[in-house]
Amino acid sequence: MSDIENTQTENAEVNLGDLVQIRKDKLSELRADGNDPYVITKFEVDAKAADIKNNFEGFENKDVCIAGRLMSRRDMGKANFIDVMDASGRIQCYIKIDEIGEDNFSAYKKWDIGDIIGVNGFVFKTRRGEISVHVKSLELLSKSLRPLPEKWHGLQDTDLRYRQRYLDLITNPDVRDTMVKRSRIISEIRRYLESEAFVEVETPVLHTIAGGAAARPFVTHHNSLDIDMYLRIALELHLKRLIVGGFDRVYEIGRVFRNEGMDTRHNPEFTLLEAYQAFTDFHGMMDLCENLIRHVATAVLGTTKITYGDTEMDLGQPFERLSMKDAVKKYANVDFDEITTLDQARALAKQHHIEYEQRHEIGDILNLFFEEYVEDKLMQPTFITHHPVEISPLAKKDPADPRYTQRFELFIVGREHANAFSELNDPIDQRARFEAQAALKAQGDDEACDVDEDFLNALEYGMPPTGGIGIGVDRLVMLLTNSASIRDVILFPTMKPISD
């Protein structure tokens, strides 16, 4: 018999309100009989579904106590098969009326798909070879007052999946697997960095100055101090203060907030890893980045060979390294070494139908060319290096060519996954760049940063040569779980409220 609801009334022709009322009536009956499931506080669980199924020889004929959600019932009169789902997966349970007693069997028959139950029984294998639990007793631990969606064949409405993630996790096992992998990815990031002597720290979420990245911040107000404050857009400036203070290697994994658009790659709050290491440069950060991603893939997936969409790659192979201007020359056939004036850059942009703003300098226009012609071509792991100084206010200039900086971004499957610098530690140069950013902000650029006087004060005490990196954790999880949208790897993504 196929999976069915355990009452004839629960079918597609009965509206949701009626189904909920039926279940509420059942709850009232339970309470009237002194069997309120919500008063139960504890059930001793000693086994998980996956452990039993993966180690049958160790569990065969042994008593177990499992608990989880009743997901299906196959009614054969005086014997029933049910599926119980716990955090590890599903397992079949076999119930016979003469084993648990007529009264208990009659009570169980009134339970609903979605109820939380506890089962005591012994492990065996059916004649068809399915590992199961032969039930000796069972208990209703919590009543489900709403039927599961789509007859529990999976929640298909994408918007509803994100809004009601609890239902998504119940009905779509792949989602739970992705979220478990996310947890393991973050654990392995920590494991790798700690093996490299990095110290994990926590820095403020509320800032008095929005800095560390080019992004529009969320603004809030502190009533007691009567000042506006900003949810952090990056972790950078506080972590570099710690390098000044004498930490050699620090990192933080935390939420950052950017008041910008939402799409498959962007959520207003997301998880960022930033790490800073004294006495190294952006080349050291490239090595750290490549080795970290390789370690995480191996530890979580068991391989460095992965597929994202239609793209196959081996993260165990060396990542390509290419300067931004060489990338533009390769993919757009435009050589910015031949551009010596802003007028030439603007003319080139017009010729290639690239829109620019009056405030844009040569370096800004080079970056526009990169975004238009190069970014989406970088499917295999590629470090794009030497960004123009105009778009890199916190990176050290390249001594070989001060128009560019010692910076890289890692691109995989056409999107940025990491951003790193040889950190600017010259307080005079840093002040000039902050002031240039402040001027842009005054002209209406709401992604430009202000002058952070305390950070400049810290730099004036002396910061050693330092390499720093930021890695988007959500995008790394997307890559390693072959997830198409950032919402697929965030348990509770930001959603527009539903209007009444």
Coordinates of C-alpha atoms in Angstrom, one line a residue:
M1 CA 0.0 0.0 0.0
S2 CA 1.4 3.5 -0.9
D3 CA 2.0 6.2 1.7
I4 CA -1.3 7.7 2.8
E5 CA -2.7 9.8 5.5
N6 CA -4.1 7.7 8.3
T7 CA -7.6 9.1 8.1
Q8 CA -10.0 9.1 5.2
T9 CA -10.8 12.7 5.7
E10 CA -7.3 14.0 5.0
N11 CA -7.3 14.2 1.3
A12 CA -6.8 16.9 -1.4
E13 CA -10.5 17.7 -1.4
V14 CA -10.6 18.8 2.3
N15 CA -9.3 22.3 2.9
L16 CA -6.5 23.1 5.3
G17 CA -8.7 24.6 7.9
D18 CA -10.8 21.4 8.1
L19 CA -7.6 19.3 8.4
V20 CA -6.2 21.4 11.2
Q21 CA -9.6 21.3 13.1
I22 CA -9.6 17.5 12.8
R23 CA -6.2 17.3 14.4
K24 CA -7.2 19.8 17.1
D25 CA -10.2 17.7 17.9
K26 CA -7.9 14.6 18.3
L27 CA -5.7 16.6 20.6
S28 CA -8.8 17.6 22.7
E29 CA -9.7 13.9 23.0
L30 CA -6.2 13.0 24.1
R31 CA -6.3 15.7 26.8
A32 CA -9.7 14.6 27.9
D33 CA -8.4 11.1 28.4
G34 CA -5.4 12.4 30.3
N35 CA -2.9 11.8 27.5
D36 CA -1.8 15.3 26.7
P37 CA 1.4 14.8 24.6
Y38 CA 2.7 18.3 25.3
V39 CA 3.3 17.5 29.0
I40 CA 5.9 14.9 28.1
T41 CA 9.3 16.3 28.9
K42 CA 11.8 13.5 28.0
F43 CA 12.2 10.3 26.0
E44 CA 15.4 8.3 26.3
V45 CA 16.9 7.9 22.8
D46 CA 19.8 5.5 22.4
A47 CA 20.1 5.0 18.6
K48 CA 19.7 6.9 15.4
A49 CA 18.2 5.7 12.1
A50 CA 21.4 6.0 10.1
D51 CA 23.5 4.3 12.7
I52 CA 21.2 1.3 12.7
K53 CA 21.1 1.0 9.0
N54 CA 24.8 1.5 8.5
N55 CA 25.8 -1.0 11.2
F56 CA 23.1 -3.6 11.1
E57 CA 25.4 -6.4 12.3
G58 CA 26.0 -4.5 15.5
F59 CA 22.3 -3.8 16.1
E60 CA 20.7 -7.0 14.9
N61 CA 18.2 -8.4 17.5
K62 CA 19.2 -5.7 20.0
D63 CA 16.7 -3.4 21.7
V64 CA 16.8 0.2 20.6
C65 CA 14.9 3.4 21.5
I66 CA 14.4 5.8 18.6
A67 CA 12.3 9.0 18.3
G68 CA 11.3 11.1 15.4
R69 CA 8.5 12.2 13.1
L70 CA 5.9 9.8 11.7
M71 CA 6.3 10.2 8.0
S72 CA 4.2 7.4 6.5
R73 CA 1.9 4.5 7.3
R74 CA 1.2 1.3 5.4
D75 CA -1.9 -0.3 6.9
M76 CA -2.4 -4.0 6.6
G77 CA -5.1 -4.5 9.2
K78 CA -3.6 -5.9 12.4
A79 CA -0.1 -5.1 11.3
N80 CA 1.3 -1.8 10.1
F81 CA 4.6 -0.5 8.7
I82 CA 5.5 3.1 9.5
D83 CA 8.5 5.2 8.6
V84 CA 10.0 7.3 11.4
M85 CA 12.4 10.2 10.5
D86 CA 15.0 11.5 12.9
A87 CA 17.9 13.9 12.4
S88 CA 19.9 11.2 10.6
G89 CA 17.2 9.9 8.2
R90 CA 14.4 7.5 8.0
I91 CA 13.9 3.9 9.3
Q92 CA 11.0 1.5 8.9
C93 CA 9.2 0.2 12.0
Y94 CA 6.9 -2.8 12.2
I95 CA 3.8 -2.7 14.5
K96 CA 1.6 -5.7 15.3
I97 CA -1.6 -5.5 17.4
D98 CA -0.8 -8.6 19.4
E99 CA 2.6 -7.2 20.3
I100 CA 1.6 -3.8 21.7
G101 CA -1.9 -4.6 22.7
E102 CA -5.3 -3.7 21.3
D103 CA -5.8 -0.5 23.3
N104 CA -2.4 0.8 22.3
F105 CA -2.9 -0.2 18.7
S106 CA -6.2 1.6 18.7
A107 CA -4.7 4.7 20.1
Y108 CA -1.8 4.6 17.7
K109 CA -4.2 4.4 14.7
K110 CA -5.5 7.8 15.6
W111 CA -2.1 9.4 15.3
D112 CA -1.3 11.6 12.2
I113 CA 1.4 11.8 9.7
G114 CA 3.8 14.5 11.1
D115 CA 3.3 13.5 14.8
I116 CA 6.5 13.1 16.9
I117 CA 6.7 9.6 18.4
G118 CA 9.0 7.5 20.4
V119 CA 9.6 3.8 19.6
N120 CA 11.0 0.9 21.7
G121 CA 11.8 -2.3 19.9
F122 CA 14.4 -4.6 18.5
V123 CA 16.3 -4.4 15.1
F124 CA 15.6 -7.0 12.4
K125 CA 15.5 -7.4 8.7
T126 CA 12.2 -8.0 6.8
R127 CA 11.8 -10.9 4.3
R128 CA 12.4 -8.2 1.6
G129 CA 15.7 -7.4 3.3
E130 CA 14.8 -4.0 4.7
I131 CA 16.4 -3.1 8.0
S132 CA 13.6 -2.2 10.5
V133 CA 12.6 -1.9 14.1
H134 CA 10.1 -4.5 15.5
V135 CA 8.0 -2.3 17.8
K136 CA 7.4 -3.5 21.4
S137 CA 6.0 -0.2 22.6
L138 CA 5.5 3.3 21.2
E139 CA 4.5 6.7 22.6
L140 CA 3.1 10.0 21.2
L141 CA 5.6 12.7 22.2
S142 CA 4.2 15.7 20.3
K143 CA 1.1 16.4 18.2
S144 CA 1.3 17.8 14.7
L145 CA -1.7 20.1 14.2
R146 CA -0.9 20.8 10.5
P147 CA -0.5 18.2 7.7
L148 CA 2.8 18.1 5.9
P149 CA 2.7 19.7 2.5
E150 CA 2.6 18.0 -0.9
K151 CA 1.7 14.7 0.7
W152 CA 5.3 14.7 2.0
H153 CA 6.8 14.1 -1.4
G154 CA 8.8 17.3 -1.0
L155 CA 8.0 20.9 -0.6
Q156 CA 8.2 22.3 -4.2
D157 CA 7.2 26.0 -3.9
T158 CA 10.6 27.7 -3.8
D159 CA 9.4 30.8 -2.0
L160 CA 7.6 28.8 0.6
R161 CA 10.7 26.6 1.1
Y162 CA 12.8 29.6 2.1
R163 CA 10.0 31.2 4.2
Q164 CA 9.2 28.0 6.1
R165 CA 12.6 26.3 6.2
Y166 CA 11.4 23.9 8.9
L167 CA 9.0 22.3 6.4
D168 CA 11.7 22.3 3.8
L169 CA 14.0 20.4 6.1
I170 CA 11.2 17.9 7.0
T171 CA 10.2 17.2 3.4
N172 CA 13.4 17.6 1.4
P173 CA 16.3 15.5 2.8
D174 CA 18.8 17.0 0.4
V175 CA 18.4 20.4 2.1
R176 CA 19.3 19.0 5.4
D177 CA 22.3 17.3 3.9
T178 CA 23.4 20.7 2.5
M179 CA 23.1 22.4 5.8
V180 CA 25.0 19.6 7.6
K181 CA 27.8 20.0 5.0
R182 CA 27.7 23.8 5.6
S183 CA 28.4 23.1 9.3
R184 CA 31.2 20.7 8.5
I185 CA 32.8 23.2 6.0
I186 CA 32.9 25.9 8.7
S187 CA 34.3 23.4 11.2
E188 CA 37.1 22.4 8.7
I189 CA 37.9 26.1 8.0
R190 CA 38.5 26.5 11.7
R191 CA 40.5 23.3 11.9
Y192 CA 42.8 24.3 9.1
L193 CA 43.4 27.8 10.3
E194 CA 44.1 26.6 13.9
S195 CA 46.6 24.1 12.4
E196 CA 48.3 27.2 10.9
A197 CA 48.5 28.9 14.3
F198 CA 45.7 31.4 13.7
V199 CA 43.7 32.6 16.7
E200 CA 40.0 33.0 16.4
V201 CA 38.6 36.3 17.7
E202 CA 35.3 38.3 17.9
T203 CA 35.0 41.9 16.9
P204 CA 32.1 44.4 17.2
V205 CA 29.0 44.1 15.0
L206 CA 28.0 47.7 15.7
H207 CA 30.4 50.3 14.2
T208 CA 30.5 54.0 14.5
I209 CA 32.1 54.2 11.1
A210 CA 31.2 52.0 8.1
G211 CA 34.5 50.8 6.7
G212 CA 36.6 47.9 5.4
A213 CA 34.7 47.4 2.2
A214 CA 32.9 49.3 -0.6
A215 CA 29.3 48.7 0.4
R216 CA 26.2 50.5 1.6
P217 CA 25.6 49.9 5.3
F218 CA 22.5 49.4 7.4
V219 CA 22.1 52.3 9.7
T220 CA 20.7 52.1 13.2
H221 CA 20.5 54.4 16.3
H222 CA 21.9 54.0 19.7
N223 CA 19.5 55.7 22.0
S224 CA 21.7 56.0 25.1
L225 CA 24.6 57.5 23.2
D226 CA 22.3 59.3 20.8
I227 CA 24.4 58.4 17.8
D228 CA 23.9 56.6 14.6
M229 CA 25.7 53.3 14.2
Y230 CA 26.2 50.9 11.4
L231 CA 26.0 47.1 11.2
R232 CA 29.4 46.0 10.0
I233 CA 30.0 45.6 6.3
A234 CA 33.4 43.9 6.9
L235 CA 35.6 42.6 9.7
E236 CA 38.9 44.1 8.4
L237 CA 39.7 47.2 10.3
H238 CA 39.2 45.8 13.8
L239 CA 41.2 42.7 12.9
K240 CA 44.1 44.8 11.7
R241 CA 44.0 46.7 14.9
L242 CA 44.8 43.4 16.6
I243 CA 47.8 42.9 14.3
V244 CA 49.0 46.3 15.5
G245 CA 48.5 45.1 19.0
G246 CA 50.8 42.2 18.6
F247 CA 48.8 39.3 17.3
D248 CA 50.6 37.5 14.5
R249 CA 47.7 35.5 13.0
V250 CA 44.0 36.2 13.7
Y251 CA 40.8 35.3 12.0
E252 CA 37.0 35.7 12.5
I253 CA 34.0 34.0 11.0
G254 CA 31.0 36.2 11.4
R255 CA 27.9 37.8 9.9
V256 CA 28.3 41.0 8.0
F257 CA 25.5 43.2 6.6
R258 CA 25.2 45.1 3.3
N259 CA 22.2 47.1 2.4
E260 CA 22.2 46.1 -1.2
G261 CA 20.2 44.1 -3.7
M262 CA 19.3 40.4 -3.4
D263 CA 19.8 37.7 -6.1
T264 CA 21.2 34.2 -6.3
R265 CA 24.6 35.4 -5.1
H266 CA 23.7 38.1 -2.6
N267 CA 21.8 38.1 0.7
P268 CA 21.8 41.3 2.9
E269 CA 23.4 39.4 5.7
F270 CA 26.0 36.7 5.0
T271 CA 28.9 34.9 6.6
L272 CA 32.4 36.1 6.0
L273 CA 35.8 34.7 6.9
E274 CA 38.6 37.2 7.3
A275 CA 42.1 36.3 8.3
Y276 CA 45.3 38.4 8.8
Q277 CA 48.9 37.2 9.0
A278 CA 51.8 39.4 9.9
F279 CA 55.1 39.3 8.0
T280 CA 53.6 37.9 4.8
D281 CA 52.0 39.4 1.6
F282 CA 49.3 38.7 -0.9
H283 CA 51.3 35.8 -2.3
G284 CA 51.2 34.2 1.1
M285 CA 47.5 34.8 1.2
M286 CA 47.1 33.1 -2.2
D287 CA 48.8 30.0 -0.9
L288 CA 46.7 30.1 2.3
C289 CA 43.5 30.4 0.2
E290 CA 44.3 27.6 -2.2
N291 CA 45.4 25.2 0.6
L292 CA 42.4 26.1 2.7
I293 CA 39.9 25.4 0.0
R294 CA 41.7 22.2 -1.0
H295 CA 41.7 21.0 2.7
V296 CA 38.0 21.7 3.2
A297 CA 37.0 19.9 0.0
T298 CA 39.0 16.9 0.9
A299 CA 37.8 16.7 4.5
V300 CA 34.1 17.3 3.7
L301 CA 33.7 15.7 0.3
G302 CA 36.5 13.2 0.4
T303 CA 37.8 14.5 -3.0
T304 CA 39.1 17.6 -4.7
K305 CA 37.2 16.8 -7.9
I306 CA 33.9 18.5 -7.9
T307 CA 31.1 19.5 -10.3
Y308 CA 29.3 22.8 -10.2
G309 CA 26.4 22.9 -12.6
D310 CA 28.0 21.8 -15.9
T311 CA 31.5 22.7 -14.8
E312 CA 33.9 20.1 -13.6
M313 CA 37.1 21.0 -11.8
D314 CA 39.9 19.6 -9.7
L315 CA 40.6 21.8 -6.7
G316 CA 43.8 19.8 -6.2
Q317 CA 45.4 21.3 -9.2
P318 CA 47.2 24.7 -9.0
F319 CA 45.0 27.7 -9.4
E320 CA 45.7 29.9 -12.4
R321 CA 47.2 33.4 -11.5
L322 CA 46.5 36.3 -13.9
S323 CA 46.8 40.1 -13.5
M324 CA 43.6 42.1 -14.1
K325 CA 45.1 44.0 -17.1
D326 CA 46.4 40.7 -18.6
A327 CA 43.0 39.2 -18.1
V328 CA 41.3 42.1 -20.0
K329 CA 43.9 41.8 -22.7
K330 CA 43.3 38.1 -23.0
Y331 CA 39.5 38.2 -23.0
A332 CA 38.7 41.7 -24.4
N333 CA 41.7 42.2 -26.6
V334 CA 42.3 45.5 -25.0
D335 CA 45.8 46.5 -23.7
F336 CA 45.6 49.0 -20.9
D337 CA 49.4 49.3 -20.9
E338 CA 48.8 51.5 -24.0
I339 CA 46.4 53.8 -22.1
T340 CA 48.2 56.8 -20.7
T341 CA 45.4 59.4 -20.2
L342 CA 41.9 59.4 -18.8
D343 CA 40.5 60.7 -22.2
Q344 CA 42.0 57.6 -23.9
A345 CA 40.3 55.3 -21.3
R346 CA 37.0 57.1 -21.7
A347 CA 37.1 56.8 -25.5
L348 CA 37.9 53.2 -25.2
A349 CA 34.9 52.6 -22.9
K350 CA 32.6 54.4 -25.4
Q351 CA 34.0 52.4 -28.2
H352 CA 33.1 49.1 -26.3
H353 CA 29.7 50.4 -25.1
I354 CA 30.9 50.4 -21.4
E355 CA 29.1 53.0 -19.3
Y356 CA 31.2 54.9 -16.8
E357 CA 30.7 57.8 -14.4
Q358 CA 32.5 61.2 -14.5
R359 CA 34.3 60.3 -11.2
H360 CA 35.8 57.2 -12.7
E361 CA 39.6 57.2 -13.3
I362 CA 41.6 54.9 -15.6
G363 CA 41.7 52.1 -13.0
D364 CA 38.0 52.3 -12.5
I365 CA 37.5 51.9 -16.3
L366 CA 39.9 48.9 -16.4
N367 CA 37.7 47.3 -13.7
L368 CA 34.6 47.9 -15.7
F369 CA 36.2 46.2 -18.7
F370 CA 37.1 43.3 -16.4
E371 CA 33.5 43.0 -15.1
E372 CA 32.1 43.2 -18.7
Y373 CA 34.4 40.9 -20.6
V374 CA 36.3 38.7 -18.1
E375 CA 34.4 37.8 -14.9
D376 CA 31.9 35.3 -16.3
K377 CA 34.6 33.5 -18.3
L378 CA 36.6 32.5 -15.2
M379 CA 35.0 29.1 -14.6
Q380 CA 38.1 27.3 -13.4
P381 CA 39.8 28.6 -10.1
T382 CA 41.7 31.7 -11.1
F383 CA 43.5 34.3 -9.0
I384 CA 43.0 37.8 -10.6
T385 CA 45.8 40.0 -9.2
H386 CA 47.1 43.6 -9.3
H387 CA 43.9 45.6 -9.1
P388 CA 44.0 49.3 -9.8
V389 CA 44.7 51.5 -6.8
E390 CA 41.5 53.4 -7.4
I391 CA 39.3 50.4 -6.4
S392 CA 41.6 49.2 -3.6
P393 CA 41.7 51.8 -0.8
L394 CA 43.1 49.3 1.8
A395 CA 45.7 47.5 -0.4
K396 CA 49.5 48.2 -0.6
K397 CA 50.7 49.7 -3.9
D398 CA 52.8 47.4 -6.1
P399 CA 56.4 48.8 -6.0
A400 CA 56.9 47.7 -9.6
D401 CA 53.9 49.8 -10.8
P402 CA 52.2 52.1 -8.3
R403 CA 49.1 52.3 -10.5
Y404 CA 48.2 48.8 -9.3
T405 CA 48.1 47.1 -5.9
Q406 CA 49.2 43.9 -4.4
R407 CA 45.7 42.5 -4.3
F408 CA 43.9 39.4 -5.7
E409 CA 40.4 38.1 -6.0
L410 CA 39.7 34.4 -6.5
F411 CA 37.1 33.6 -9.2
I412 CA 35.5 30.2 -9.6
V413 CA 32.5 29.5 -11.8
G414 CA 32.4 33.1 -12.9
R415 CA 32.0 34.6 -9.4
E416 CA 34.3 36.0 -6.7
H417 CA 35.0 33.7 -3.8
A418 CA 37.9 35.6 -2.1
N419 CA 39.5 39.0 -1.9
A420 CA 43.0 39.6 -0.4
F421 CA 45.7 42.2 -0.1
S422 CA 49.2 43.0 1.0
E423 CA 47.7 45.3 3.6
L424 CA 48.4 49.0 3.4
N425 CA 50.4 49.8 6.5
D426 CA 51.5 53.3 5.6
P427 CA 49.4 55.7 7.7
I428 CA 50.1 58.7 5.5
D429 CA 49.1 56.8 2.3
Q430 CA 46.1 55.3 4.1
R431 CA 44.9 58.8 5.2
A432 CA 45.1 60.1 1.7
R433 CA 43.0 57.1 0.4
F434 CA 40.5 57.5 3.1
E435 CA 40.1 61.2 2.3
A436 CA 39.7 60.3 -1.4
Q437 CA 36.9 57.9 -0.4
A438 CA 35.3 60.5 1.8
A439 CA 35.3 62.9 -1.2
L440 CA 33.6 60.3 -3.3
K441 CA 31.0 59.8 -0.5
A442 CA 30.4 63.6 -0.5
Q443 CA 29.7 63.4 -4.2
G444 CA 27.0 60.8 -3.6
D445 CA 28.8 57.5 -3.7
D446 CA 27.0 55.7 -0.8
E447 CA 29.4 52.7 -1.0
A448 CA 32.5 54.9 -0.2
C449 CA 33.9 54.9 3.3
D450 CA 34.6 57.6 5.8
V451 CA 37.9 58.6 7.4
D452 CA 38.5 56.2 10.4
E453 CA 40.7 58.3 12.7
D454 CA 41.1 55.6 15.3
F455 CA 42.3 53.1 12.7
L456 CA 44.8 55.7 11.3
N457 CA 45.9 56.3 14.9
A458 CA 46.6 52.6 15.3
L459 CA 48.6 52.5 12.0
E460 CA 50.7 55.4 13.3
Y461 CA 51.9 53.1 16.1
G462 CA 53.2 50.7 13.4
M463 CA 51.7 47.7 11.7
P464 CA 54.1 45.0 10.4
P465 CA 53.9 43.9 6.8
T466 CA 50.7 41.9 6.7
G467 CA 48.6 39.8 4.4
G468 CA 44.9 39.7 4.7
I469 CA 42.1 37.8 3.1
G470 CA 38.3 37.6 3.1
I471 CA 36.4 34.5 1.9
G472 CA 32.7 34.4 1.3
V473 CA 31.6 31.3 3.3
D474 CA 28.2 31.1 1.7
R475 CA 29.6 31.1 -1.8
L476 CA 32.2 28.4 -0.8
V477 CA 29.3 26.3 0.6
M478 CA 27.4 26.9 -2.7
L479 CA 30.5 25.7 -4.7
L480 CA 31.1 22.5 -2.6
T481 CA 27.4 21.5 -2.4
N482 CA 26.6 22.4 -6.1
S483 CA 23.9 24.8 -4.9
A484 CA 22.5 27.3 -7.5
S485 CA 21.4 30.0 -5.1
I486 CA 22.8 31.5 -1.9
R487 CA 19.4 31.0 -0.4
D488 CA 19.9 27.3 -0.7
V489 CA 22.8 27.4 1.7
I490 CA 21.5 29.9 4.3
L491 CA 19.0 28.4 6.7
F492 CA 16.9 31.5 7.0
P493 CA 17.5 33.9 4.0
T494 CA 16.1 37.4 4.0
M495 CA 12.6 37.5 2.5
K496 CA 10.2 40.3 1.8
P497 CA 7.3 40.0 4.3
I498 CA 4.0 38.7 2.9
S499 CA 1.4 41.5 2.8
D500 CA -1.9 40.9 4.5

